[in-house]
XYZ file of C-alpha atoms in Angstrom:
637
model
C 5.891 6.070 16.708
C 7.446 3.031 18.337
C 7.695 -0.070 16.500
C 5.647 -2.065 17.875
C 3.817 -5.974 16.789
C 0.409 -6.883 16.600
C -1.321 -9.720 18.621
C -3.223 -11.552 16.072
C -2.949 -11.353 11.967
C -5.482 -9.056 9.720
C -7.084 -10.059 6.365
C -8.366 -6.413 4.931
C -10.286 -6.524 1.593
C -11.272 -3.546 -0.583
C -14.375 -5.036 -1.957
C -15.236 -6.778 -4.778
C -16.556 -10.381 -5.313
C -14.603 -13.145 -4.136
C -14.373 -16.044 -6.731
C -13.246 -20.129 -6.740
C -9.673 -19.940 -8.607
C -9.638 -15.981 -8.747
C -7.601 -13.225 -6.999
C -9.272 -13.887 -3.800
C -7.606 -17.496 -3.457
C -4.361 -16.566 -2.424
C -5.212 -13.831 0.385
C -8.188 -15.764 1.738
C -6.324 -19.117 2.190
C -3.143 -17.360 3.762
C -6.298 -15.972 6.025
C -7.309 -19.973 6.837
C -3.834 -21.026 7.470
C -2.859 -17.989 9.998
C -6.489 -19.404 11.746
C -5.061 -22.570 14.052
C -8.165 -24.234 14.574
C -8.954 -23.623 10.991
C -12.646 -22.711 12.315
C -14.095 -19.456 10.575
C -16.699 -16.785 11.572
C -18.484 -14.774 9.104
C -20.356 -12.058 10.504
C -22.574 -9.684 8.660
C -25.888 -7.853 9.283
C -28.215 -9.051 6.661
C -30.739 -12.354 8.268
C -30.338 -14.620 5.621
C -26.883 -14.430 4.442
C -26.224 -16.946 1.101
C -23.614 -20.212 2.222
C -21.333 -19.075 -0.542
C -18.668 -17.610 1.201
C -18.727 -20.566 4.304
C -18.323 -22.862 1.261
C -15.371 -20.883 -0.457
C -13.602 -20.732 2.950
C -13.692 -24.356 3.257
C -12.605 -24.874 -0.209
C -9.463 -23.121 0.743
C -8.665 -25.352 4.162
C -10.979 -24.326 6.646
C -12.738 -26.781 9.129
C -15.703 -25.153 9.695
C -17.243 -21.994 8.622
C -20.806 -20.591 9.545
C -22.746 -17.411 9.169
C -23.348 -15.166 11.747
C -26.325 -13.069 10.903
C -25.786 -10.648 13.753
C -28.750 -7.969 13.072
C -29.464 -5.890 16.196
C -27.438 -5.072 19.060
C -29.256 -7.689 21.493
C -27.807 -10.348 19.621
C -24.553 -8.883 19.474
C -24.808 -8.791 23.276
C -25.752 -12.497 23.865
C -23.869 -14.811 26.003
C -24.561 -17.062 23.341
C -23.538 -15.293 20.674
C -19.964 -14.251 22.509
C -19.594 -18.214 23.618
C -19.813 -19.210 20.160
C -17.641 -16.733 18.614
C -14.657 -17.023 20.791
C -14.631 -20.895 19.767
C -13.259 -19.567 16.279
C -9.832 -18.639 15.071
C -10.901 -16.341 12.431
C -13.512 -14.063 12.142
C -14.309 -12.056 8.850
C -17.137 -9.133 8.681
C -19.086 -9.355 5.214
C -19.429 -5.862 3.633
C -22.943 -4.225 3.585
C -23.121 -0.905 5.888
C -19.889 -0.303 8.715
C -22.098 2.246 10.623
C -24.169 -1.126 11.497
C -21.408 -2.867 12.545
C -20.110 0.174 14.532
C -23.968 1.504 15.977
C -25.126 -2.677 16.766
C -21.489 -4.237 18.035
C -19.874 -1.396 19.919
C -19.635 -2.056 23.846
C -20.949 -5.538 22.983
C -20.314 -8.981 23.623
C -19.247 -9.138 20.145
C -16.951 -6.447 20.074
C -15.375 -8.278 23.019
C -15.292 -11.901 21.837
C -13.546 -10.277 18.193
C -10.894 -8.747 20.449
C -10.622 -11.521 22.480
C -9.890 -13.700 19.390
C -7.181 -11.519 17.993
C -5.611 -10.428 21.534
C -4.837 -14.495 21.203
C -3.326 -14.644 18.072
C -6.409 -15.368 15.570
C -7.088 -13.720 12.979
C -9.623 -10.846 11.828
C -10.303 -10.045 8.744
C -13.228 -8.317 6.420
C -14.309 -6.726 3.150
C -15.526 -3.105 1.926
C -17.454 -2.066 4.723
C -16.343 -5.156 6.931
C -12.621 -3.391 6.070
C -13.587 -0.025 7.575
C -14.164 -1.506 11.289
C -10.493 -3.183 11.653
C -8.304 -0.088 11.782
C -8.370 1.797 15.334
C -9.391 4.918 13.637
C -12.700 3.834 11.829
C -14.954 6.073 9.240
C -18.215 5.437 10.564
C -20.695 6.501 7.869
C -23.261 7.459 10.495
C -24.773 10.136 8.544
C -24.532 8.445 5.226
C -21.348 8.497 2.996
C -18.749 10.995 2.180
C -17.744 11.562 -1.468
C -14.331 12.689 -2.356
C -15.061 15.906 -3.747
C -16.768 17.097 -0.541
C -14.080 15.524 1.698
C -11.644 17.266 -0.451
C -14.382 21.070 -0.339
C -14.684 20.611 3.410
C -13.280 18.228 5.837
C -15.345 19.463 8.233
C -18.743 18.429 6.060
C -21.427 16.932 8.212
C -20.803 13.165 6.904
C -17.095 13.222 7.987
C -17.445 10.927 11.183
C -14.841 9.618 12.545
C -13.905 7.565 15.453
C -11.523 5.491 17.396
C -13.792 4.042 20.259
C -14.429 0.370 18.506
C -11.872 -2.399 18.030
C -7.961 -1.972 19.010
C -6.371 -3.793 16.397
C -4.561 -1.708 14.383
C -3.439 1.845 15.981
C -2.803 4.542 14.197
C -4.572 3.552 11.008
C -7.458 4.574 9.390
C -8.603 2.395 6.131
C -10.755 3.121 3.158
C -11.945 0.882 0.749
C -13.271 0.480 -3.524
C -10.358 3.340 -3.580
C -9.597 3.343 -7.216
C -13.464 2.493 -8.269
C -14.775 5.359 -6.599
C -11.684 7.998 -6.738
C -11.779 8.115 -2.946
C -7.642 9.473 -2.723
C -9.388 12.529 -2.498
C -11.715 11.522 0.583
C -8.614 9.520 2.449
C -7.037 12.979 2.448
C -9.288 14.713 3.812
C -9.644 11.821 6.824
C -6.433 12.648 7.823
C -7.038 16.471 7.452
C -9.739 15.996 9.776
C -8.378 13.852 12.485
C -5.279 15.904 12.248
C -7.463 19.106 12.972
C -10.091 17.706 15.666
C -6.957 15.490 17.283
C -3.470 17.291 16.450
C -2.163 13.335 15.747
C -1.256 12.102 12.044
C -2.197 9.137 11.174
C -1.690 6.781 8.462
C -4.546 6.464 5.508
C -4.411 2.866 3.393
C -6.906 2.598 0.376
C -7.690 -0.770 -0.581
C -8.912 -1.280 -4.292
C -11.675 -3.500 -4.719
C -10.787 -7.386 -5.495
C -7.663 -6.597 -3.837
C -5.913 -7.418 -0.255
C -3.017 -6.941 2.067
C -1.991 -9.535 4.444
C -0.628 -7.950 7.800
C 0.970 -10.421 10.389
C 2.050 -10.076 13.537
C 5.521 -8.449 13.508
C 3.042 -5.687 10.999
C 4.644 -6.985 7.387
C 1.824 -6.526 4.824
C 1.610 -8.106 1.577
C -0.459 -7.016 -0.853
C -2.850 -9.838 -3.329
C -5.002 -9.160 -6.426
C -5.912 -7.242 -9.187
C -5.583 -3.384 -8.000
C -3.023 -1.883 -5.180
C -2.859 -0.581 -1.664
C -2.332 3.206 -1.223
C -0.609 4.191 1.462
C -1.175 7.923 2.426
C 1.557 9.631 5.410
C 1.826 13.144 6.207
C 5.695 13.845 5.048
C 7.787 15.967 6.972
C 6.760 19.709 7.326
C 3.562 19.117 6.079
C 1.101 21.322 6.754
C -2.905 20.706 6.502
C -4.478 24.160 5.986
C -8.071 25.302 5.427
C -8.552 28.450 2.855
C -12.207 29.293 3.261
C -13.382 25.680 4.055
C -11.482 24.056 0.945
C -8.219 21.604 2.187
C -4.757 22.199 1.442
C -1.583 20.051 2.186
C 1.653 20.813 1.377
C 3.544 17.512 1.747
C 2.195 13.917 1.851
C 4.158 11.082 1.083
C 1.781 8.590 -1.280
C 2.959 4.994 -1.621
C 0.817 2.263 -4.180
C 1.882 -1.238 -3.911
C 0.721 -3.595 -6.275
C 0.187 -7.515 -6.142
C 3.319 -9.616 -4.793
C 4.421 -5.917 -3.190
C 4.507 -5.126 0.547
C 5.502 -2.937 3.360
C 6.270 -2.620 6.672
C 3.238 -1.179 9.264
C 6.250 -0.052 11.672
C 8.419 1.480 9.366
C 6.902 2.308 6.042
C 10.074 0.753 4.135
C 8.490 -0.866 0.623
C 9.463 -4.118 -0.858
C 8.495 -4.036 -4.348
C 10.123 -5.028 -7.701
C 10.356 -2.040 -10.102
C 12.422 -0.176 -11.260
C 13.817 3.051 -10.674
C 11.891 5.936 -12.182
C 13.331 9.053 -12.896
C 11.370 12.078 -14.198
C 12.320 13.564 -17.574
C 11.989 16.765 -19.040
C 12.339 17.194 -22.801
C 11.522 19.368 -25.339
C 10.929 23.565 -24.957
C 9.983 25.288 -22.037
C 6.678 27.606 -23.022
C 6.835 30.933 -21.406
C 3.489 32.082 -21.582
C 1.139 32.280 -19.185
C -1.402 29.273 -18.730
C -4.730 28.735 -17.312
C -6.451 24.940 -17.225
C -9.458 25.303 -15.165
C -11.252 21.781 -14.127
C -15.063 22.306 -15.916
C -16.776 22.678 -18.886
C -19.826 24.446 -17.133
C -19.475 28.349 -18.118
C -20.818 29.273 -14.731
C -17.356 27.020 -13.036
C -15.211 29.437 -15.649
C -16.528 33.009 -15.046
C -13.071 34.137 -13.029
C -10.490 32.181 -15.522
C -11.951 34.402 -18.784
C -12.018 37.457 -17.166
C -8.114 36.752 -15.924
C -7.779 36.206 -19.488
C -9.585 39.409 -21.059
C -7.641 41.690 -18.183
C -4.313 40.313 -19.087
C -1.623 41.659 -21.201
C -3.155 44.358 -23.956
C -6.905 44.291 -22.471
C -7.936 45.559 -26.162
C -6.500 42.801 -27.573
C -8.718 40.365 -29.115
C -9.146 36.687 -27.968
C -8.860 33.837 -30.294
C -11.135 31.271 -29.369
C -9.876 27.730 -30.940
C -12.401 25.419 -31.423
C -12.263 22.040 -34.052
C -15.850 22.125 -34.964
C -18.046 22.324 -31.504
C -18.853 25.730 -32.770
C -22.153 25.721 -30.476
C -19.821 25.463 -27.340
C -17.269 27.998 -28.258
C -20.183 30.312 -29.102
C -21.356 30.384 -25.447
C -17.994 31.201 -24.380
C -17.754 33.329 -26.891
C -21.124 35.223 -25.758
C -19.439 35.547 -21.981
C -16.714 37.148 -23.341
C -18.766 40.061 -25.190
C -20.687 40.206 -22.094
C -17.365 40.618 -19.818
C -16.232 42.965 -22.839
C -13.708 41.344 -24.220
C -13.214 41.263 -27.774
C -13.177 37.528 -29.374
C -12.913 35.930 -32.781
C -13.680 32.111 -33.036
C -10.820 30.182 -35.052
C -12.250 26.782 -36.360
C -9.079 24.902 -36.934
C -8.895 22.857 -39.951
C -6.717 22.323 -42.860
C -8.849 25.169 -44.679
C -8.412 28.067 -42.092
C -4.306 26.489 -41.357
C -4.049 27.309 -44.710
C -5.471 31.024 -44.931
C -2.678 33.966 -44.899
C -5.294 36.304 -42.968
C -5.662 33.438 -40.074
C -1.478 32.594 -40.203
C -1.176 36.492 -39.610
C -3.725 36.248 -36.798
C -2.184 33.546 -35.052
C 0.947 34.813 -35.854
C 0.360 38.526 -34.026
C -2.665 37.324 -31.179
C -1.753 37.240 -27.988
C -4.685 35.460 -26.286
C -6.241 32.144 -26.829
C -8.881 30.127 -25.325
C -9.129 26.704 -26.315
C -12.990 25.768 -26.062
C -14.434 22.583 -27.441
C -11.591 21.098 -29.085
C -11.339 17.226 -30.176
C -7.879 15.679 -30.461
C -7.420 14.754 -33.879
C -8.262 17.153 -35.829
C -6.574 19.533 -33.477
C -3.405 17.919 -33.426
C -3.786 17.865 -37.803
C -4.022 21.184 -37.463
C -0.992 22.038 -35.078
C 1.378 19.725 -36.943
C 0.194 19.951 -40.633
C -0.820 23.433 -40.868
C 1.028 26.771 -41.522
C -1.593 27.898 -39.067
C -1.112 25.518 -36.450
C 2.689 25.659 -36.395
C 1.817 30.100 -36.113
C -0.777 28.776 -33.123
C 1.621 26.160 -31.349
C 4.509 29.396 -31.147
C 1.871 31.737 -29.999
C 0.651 29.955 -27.290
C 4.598 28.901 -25.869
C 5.931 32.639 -26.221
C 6.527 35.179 -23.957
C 4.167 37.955 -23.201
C 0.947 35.403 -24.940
C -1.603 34.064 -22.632
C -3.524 30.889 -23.365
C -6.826 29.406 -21.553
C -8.188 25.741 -21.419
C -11.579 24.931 -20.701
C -12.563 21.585 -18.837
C -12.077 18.952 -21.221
C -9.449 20.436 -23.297
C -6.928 21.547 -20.291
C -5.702 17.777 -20.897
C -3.916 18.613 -24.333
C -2.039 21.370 -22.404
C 0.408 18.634 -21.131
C 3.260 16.213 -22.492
C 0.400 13.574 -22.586
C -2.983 12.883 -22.083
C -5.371 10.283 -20.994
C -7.773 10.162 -24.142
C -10.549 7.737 -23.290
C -11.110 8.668 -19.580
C -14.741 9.215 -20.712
C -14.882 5.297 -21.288
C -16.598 3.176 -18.822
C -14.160 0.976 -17.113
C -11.457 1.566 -19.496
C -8.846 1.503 -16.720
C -10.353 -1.219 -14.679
C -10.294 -3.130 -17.912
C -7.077 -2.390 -19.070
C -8.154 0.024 -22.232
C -6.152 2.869 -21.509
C -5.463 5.218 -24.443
C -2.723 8.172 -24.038
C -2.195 10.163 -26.652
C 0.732 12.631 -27.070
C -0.356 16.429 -25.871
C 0.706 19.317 -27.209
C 3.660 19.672 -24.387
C 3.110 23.561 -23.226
C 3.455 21.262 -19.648
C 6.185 19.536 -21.236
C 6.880 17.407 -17.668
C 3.013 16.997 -17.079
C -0.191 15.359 -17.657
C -3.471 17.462 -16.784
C -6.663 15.407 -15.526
C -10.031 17.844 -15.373
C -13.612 16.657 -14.542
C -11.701 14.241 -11.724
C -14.653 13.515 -9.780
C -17.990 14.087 -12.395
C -19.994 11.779 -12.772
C -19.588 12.140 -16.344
C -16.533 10.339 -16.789
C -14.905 7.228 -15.558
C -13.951 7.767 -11.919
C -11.382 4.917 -11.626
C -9.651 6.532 -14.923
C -9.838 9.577 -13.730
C -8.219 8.240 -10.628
C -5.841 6.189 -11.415
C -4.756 8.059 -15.118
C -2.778 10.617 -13.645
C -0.403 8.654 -12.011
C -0.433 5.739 -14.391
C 0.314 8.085 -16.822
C 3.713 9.465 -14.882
C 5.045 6.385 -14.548
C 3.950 5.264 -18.354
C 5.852 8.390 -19.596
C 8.193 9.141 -17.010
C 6.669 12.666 -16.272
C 7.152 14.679 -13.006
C 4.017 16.152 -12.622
C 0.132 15.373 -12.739
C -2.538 17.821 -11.973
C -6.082 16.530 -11.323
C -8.355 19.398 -10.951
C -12.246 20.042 -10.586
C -15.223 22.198 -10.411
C -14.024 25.507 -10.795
C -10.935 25.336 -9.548
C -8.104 26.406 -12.199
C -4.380 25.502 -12.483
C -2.429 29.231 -13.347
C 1.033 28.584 -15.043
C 3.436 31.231 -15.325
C 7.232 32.265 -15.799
C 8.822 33.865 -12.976
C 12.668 34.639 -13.388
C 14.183 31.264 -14.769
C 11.414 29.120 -13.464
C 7.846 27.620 -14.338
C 5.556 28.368 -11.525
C 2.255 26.543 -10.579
C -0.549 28.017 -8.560
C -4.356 26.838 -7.875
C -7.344 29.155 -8.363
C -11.025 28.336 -7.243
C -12.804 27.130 -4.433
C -11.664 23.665 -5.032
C -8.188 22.332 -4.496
C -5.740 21.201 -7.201
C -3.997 17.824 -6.780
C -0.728 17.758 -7.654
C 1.217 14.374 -7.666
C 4.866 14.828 -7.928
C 7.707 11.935 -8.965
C 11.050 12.993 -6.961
C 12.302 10.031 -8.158
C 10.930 6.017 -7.543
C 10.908 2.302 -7.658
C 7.721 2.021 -9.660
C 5.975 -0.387 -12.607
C 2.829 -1.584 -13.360
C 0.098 -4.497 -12.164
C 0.506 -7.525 -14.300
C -2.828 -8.411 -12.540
C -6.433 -8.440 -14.432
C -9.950 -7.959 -13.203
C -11.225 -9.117 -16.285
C -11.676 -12.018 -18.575
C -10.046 -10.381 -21.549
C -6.781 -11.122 -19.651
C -5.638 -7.386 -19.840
C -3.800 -5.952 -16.937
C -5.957 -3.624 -14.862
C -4.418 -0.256 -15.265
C -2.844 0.691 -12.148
C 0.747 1.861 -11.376
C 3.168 1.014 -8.728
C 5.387 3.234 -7.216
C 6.668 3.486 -3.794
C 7.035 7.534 -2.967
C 5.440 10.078 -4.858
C 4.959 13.504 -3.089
C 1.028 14.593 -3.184
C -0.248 18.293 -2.536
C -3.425 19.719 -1.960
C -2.869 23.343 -3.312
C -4.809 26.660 -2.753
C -3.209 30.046 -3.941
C -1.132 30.554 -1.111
C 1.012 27.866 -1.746
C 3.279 28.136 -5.156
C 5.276 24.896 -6.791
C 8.282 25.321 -9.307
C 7.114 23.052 -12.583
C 9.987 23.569 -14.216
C 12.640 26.015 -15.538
C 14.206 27.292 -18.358
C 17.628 29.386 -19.120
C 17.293 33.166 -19.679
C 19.545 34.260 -22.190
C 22.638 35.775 -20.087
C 23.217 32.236 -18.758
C 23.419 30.380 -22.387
C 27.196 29.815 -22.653
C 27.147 30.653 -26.655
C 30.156 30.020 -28.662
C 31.610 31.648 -31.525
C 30.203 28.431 -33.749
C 26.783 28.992 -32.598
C 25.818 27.933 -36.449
C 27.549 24.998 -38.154
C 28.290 23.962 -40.695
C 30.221 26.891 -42.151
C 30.273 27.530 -44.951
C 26.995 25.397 -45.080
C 25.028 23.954 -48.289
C 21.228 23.730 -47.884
C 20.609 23.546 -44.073
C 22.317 24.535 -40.584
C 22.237 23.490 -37.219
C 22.191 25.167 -33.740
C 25.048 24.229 -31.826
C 23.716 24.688 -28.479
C 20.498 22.307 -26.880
C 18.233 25.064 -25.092
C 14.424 25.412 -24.194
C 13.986 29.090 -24.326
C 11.861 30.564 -27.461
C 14.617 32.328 -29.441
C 14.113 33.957 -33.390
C 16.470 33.902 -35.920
C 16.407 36.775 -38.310
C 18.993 35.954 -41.440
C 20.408 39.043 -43.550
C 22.138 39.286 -46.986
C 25.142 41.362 -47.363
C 23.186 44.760 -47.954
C 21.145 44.004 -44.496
C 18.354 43.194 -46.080
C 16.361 40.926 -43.728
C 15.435 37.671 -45.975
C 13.987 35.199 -43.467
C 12.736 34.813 -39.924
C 11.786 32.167 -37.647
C 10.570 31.306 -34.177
C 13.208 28.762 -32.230
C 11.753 26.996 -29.249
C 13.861 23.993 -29.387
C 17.465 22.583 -30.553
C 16.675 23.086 -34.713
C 18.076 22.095 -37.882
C 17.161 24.999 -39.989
C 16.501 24.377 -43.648
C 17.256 27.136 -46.170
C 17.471 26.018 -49.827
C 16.106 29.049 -51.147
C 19.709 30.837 -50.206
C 21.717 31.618 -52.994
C 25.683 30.907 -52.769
C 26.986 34.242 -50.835
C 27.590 35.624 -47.193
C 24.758 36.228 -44.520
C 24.525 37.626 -41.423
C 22.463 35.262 -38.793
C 21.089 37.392 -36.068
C 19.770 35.351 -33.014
C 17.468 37.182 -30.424
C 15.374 36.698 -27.821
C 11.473 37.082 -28.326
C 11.283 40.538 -27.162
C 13.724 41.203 -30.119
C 17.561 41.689 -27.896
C 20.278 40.275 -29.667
C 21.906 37.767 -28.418
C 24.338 36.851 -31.417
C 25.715 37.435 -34.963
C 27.379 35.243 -37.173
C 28.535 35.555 -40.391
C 27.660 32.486 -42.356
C 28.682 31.431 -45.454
C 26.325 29.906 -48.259
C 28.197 27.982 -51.250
């Protein structure tokens, strides 16, 4: 598109209440002084608006500010009402219902005297639904609201009205507003799925949180004031918007949050913000088995993922069903999975059963898992201090094994996790609580339930990202209803497809400028949690479309050296010479070939063996399917 300026200035407001000495101050008086004759409009479409905000507006600079209860579309088209209006500067639309404004002001007097003012160099401005009339492409609301999840099900839902016949003031736009509050990334998506499909144009999405605001001027630099961000949304290049069934898919859109002090160019997209450069990392071992995380608790969302997990692999082979004490939950999945025909056995992990030989063995020789009612702590006790949770944690990363997630618990899949995103207004407060996962994603952090009312929909928003940047991760998957992320090896890569009739969201960091607000929406003083960054890729992913997570080095390319094990001669302990993140065993023989010791390797190890008596051993190194990939001849004094 052709750079190109703007004839007046906008004030655009994502909600929330304005306040004297607050986050609003800043944005609303830069709003006064871009208005010459310092004379403000309000307009909204209740009768008896309160002064408050006339009052506030003059506290800031202003003149002169008035209410303009504009309630039916005869006053909008009054002489009067246009006369008095294009006396003012500035003119700012209240929040309340935008299908009013749109329905009662369109091919008015009003509508003219509003363009009028800005055509002249004034400036318009307005909050929540007041922000939804000043792009040129406006969501209407005329058959009630849109939620993200049905946006995101089907752009082409009945309450997806959009239009571009109101106010020229902003081409090429389309805004949203409360973003965070009300997880509404998923909606602003599908707005530009759908006026991409009904008008073959892209066109930029910007999500405003509430008790934020950018400041656009006339040559179209934003800057961005108060406690949450702007979200820019672009279609990247190649990107294509698909429908499978009536769910959306995207492959590529570019997904820039700017937080307060931040901006960005309107014209040319280009980001001025202060943080630093954010590179994803990637440590730790690769697991090679194949992984479902599917977005519910409900049994009814989960019906496909259990019988993809019964029909894998050895069907006769029985499922272990790992629960921490929720043993009324696991038994309904449980009951499924007698009903499907699948044979099960429900593992309550504590210390007790991580210390039973019969349950080590188990984990030790199962090949399916399904993790069902799990809480963190004493799963993670049981994983780290447990001769059964160390069997469990090798299991579930080996080739040839097969693990499931259900709802809740597909979080502890990745690196980390967002642990309190049950917690009402823990991000908006700044009470964000990660917790370390058990790394089977060891680049990613998982987000189920993202739109349920059951949990915090700002967390669930906003964690996934905030989370990246927190931990420098790659990857976040938000998923829902029944759709279910399928992880899987595939040659030397990790490979990510979605299952379900729900798309997966899948934020990716290629590398950013990005940080955190230093901004609070509370009195506590604590930073709201939300990130900055200025270019993640998003993707809206069905089954068709496949992503490479992540990778790992298949045996014939590890460059192994004659000193794979060192010291030698060693005392009490070794050390593998060579980093990988492949699962690997080490099988140790005495002299006569007499295997002594074995043990699973999926990471860089130091190996302790003080139960070796002074002599020579063999140290056989293999892959998990049991080829040999080296033997050394160690040396034990």
């Amino acid at each position: 598109m052709q750079a190109q300026n703007m004839q007046g200035n906008l004030l655009v407001v994502g909600g929330g209440s304005e306040n004297y000495n607050s986050w609003s101050d800043t944005p609303y008086a830069w709003a006064v002084n871009k208005a010459q004759n310092k004379r403000i409009a309000i307009i909204g479409t209740d009768a008896s608006p309160t002064t408050w905000l006339p009052n506030y507006f003059v506290s800031l600079g202003a003149v002169f500010a008035k209410n303009f209860p504009i309630t039916n579309n005869s006053t909008a088209n009054a002489q009067a009402t246009y006369d008095s209006l294009v006396t003012y500067d500035m003119i700012f639309f209240r929040g309340g219902n935008q299908y009013n404004y749109y329905n009662r002001y369109k091919n008015t007097l009003t509508q003219q005297a509003v363009q009028e003012v800005f055509d002249r160099g004034g400036l318009i401005g307005g909050t929540s639904a007041g922000l939804h009339i000043l792009s040129k492409v406006v969501y209407t609301a005329q058959n009630g609201t849109v939620y993200p999840d049905e946006a995101l099900a089907n752009p082409h839902n009945q309450y997806m009205t959009l239009a571009d016949d109101f106010l020229d003031l902003l081409p090429g736009i389309v805004f949203d507003s409360h973003f965070a509050e009300r997880a509404r990334f998923g909606r602003l998506m599908g707005f530009l799925a759908k006026w991409f499909f009904d008008h073959n144009e892209d066109i930029t999405g910007i999500g405003i949180d509430d008790k934020t605001a950018i400041c656009i001027d006339t040559e179209m630099n934003a800057i961005v004031y108060g406690t949450g961000a702007a979200n820019i949304y672009k279609a990247g290049e190649g990107n294509q918007y698909s429908l499978s069934g009536t769910k959306l898919a995207a492959s590529n859109l570019h997904v820039s949050q700017m937080v307060h002090g931040s901006g960005f160019n309107l014209n040319t997209f280009e980001m001025q913000s202060s943080g630093e450069v954010l590179n994803p990392v990637s440590n730790g071992p690769v697991s090679e088995s194949i992984i479902w995380l599917s977005g519910s608790d409900l049994p009814a969302k989960n019906q496909n993922m259990l019988t993809l997990l019964g029909l894998s692999g050895n069907m006769a082979d029985k499922i272990i069903i790992v629960t921490t004490g929720n043993t009324a939950f696991a038994g309904q999945y449980a009951s499924i999975l007698t009903q499907l025909g699948f044979e099960n056995e429900i593992l309550v992990a504590n210390q007790t059963t991580g210390a039973d030989p019969e349950w080590v063995n188990k984990l030790n020789n199962s090949s399916k898992f399904l993790f069902a009612g799990c809480s963190y702590d004493p799963l993670i006790d049981f994983v780290e201090n447990s001769a059964g949770g160390q069997a469990l944690k090798s299991s579930i990363m080996a080739l040839e094994k097969y693990a499931a997630f259900i709802g809740d618990n597909s979080r502890f899949a990745g690196k980390s996790f967002l642990n309190n995103y049950t917690q009402s207004y823990a991000g908006y407060d700044g009470l964000f609580d990660f917790k370390p996962g058990l790394g089977l994603l060891r680049n990613s952090l998982v987000m189920p339930k993202t739109f349920d009312s059951s949990v915090d929909n700002e967390s669930t928003a906003t964690g996934v990202v905030y989370g990246m940047v927190r931990d420098s991760l790659k990857f976040g998957i938000w998923l829902h209803d029944n759709c279910v992320a399928w992880i899987y090896p595939e040659e030397n890569k990790i490979k990510l497809r979605a299952l379900g009739n729900f798309p997966l969201i899948l934020a990716e960091n290629i590398g950013t400028k990005a940080g955190f607000t230093d901004q609070s929406a509370v009195n506590s003083g604590n930073p709201r949690a939300i990130a900055a960054f200025d270019k993640f890729i998003f993707r809206l992913m069905d089954e068709t479309l496949s992503v490479d997570i992540d990778f790992f080095t298949s045996v014939n390319e590890i460059n192994f050296s004659q000193n794979l094990f060192y010291p030698n001669p060693f005392l009490d302990r070794v050390f593998l010479a060579n980093e990988f993140y492949q699962t690997l065993a080490l099988h140790i023989y005495d002299g006569y070939g007499r295997k002594l010791y074995d043990e699973i390797l999926y990471e860089k190890k130091v190996i302790s063996l003080p139960e070796l008596k002074a002599g020579i051993y063999y140290f056989r190194l293999t892959d998990v399917k049991g080829k040999t990939i080296s033997v050394q001849k160690m040396i034990r004094q």
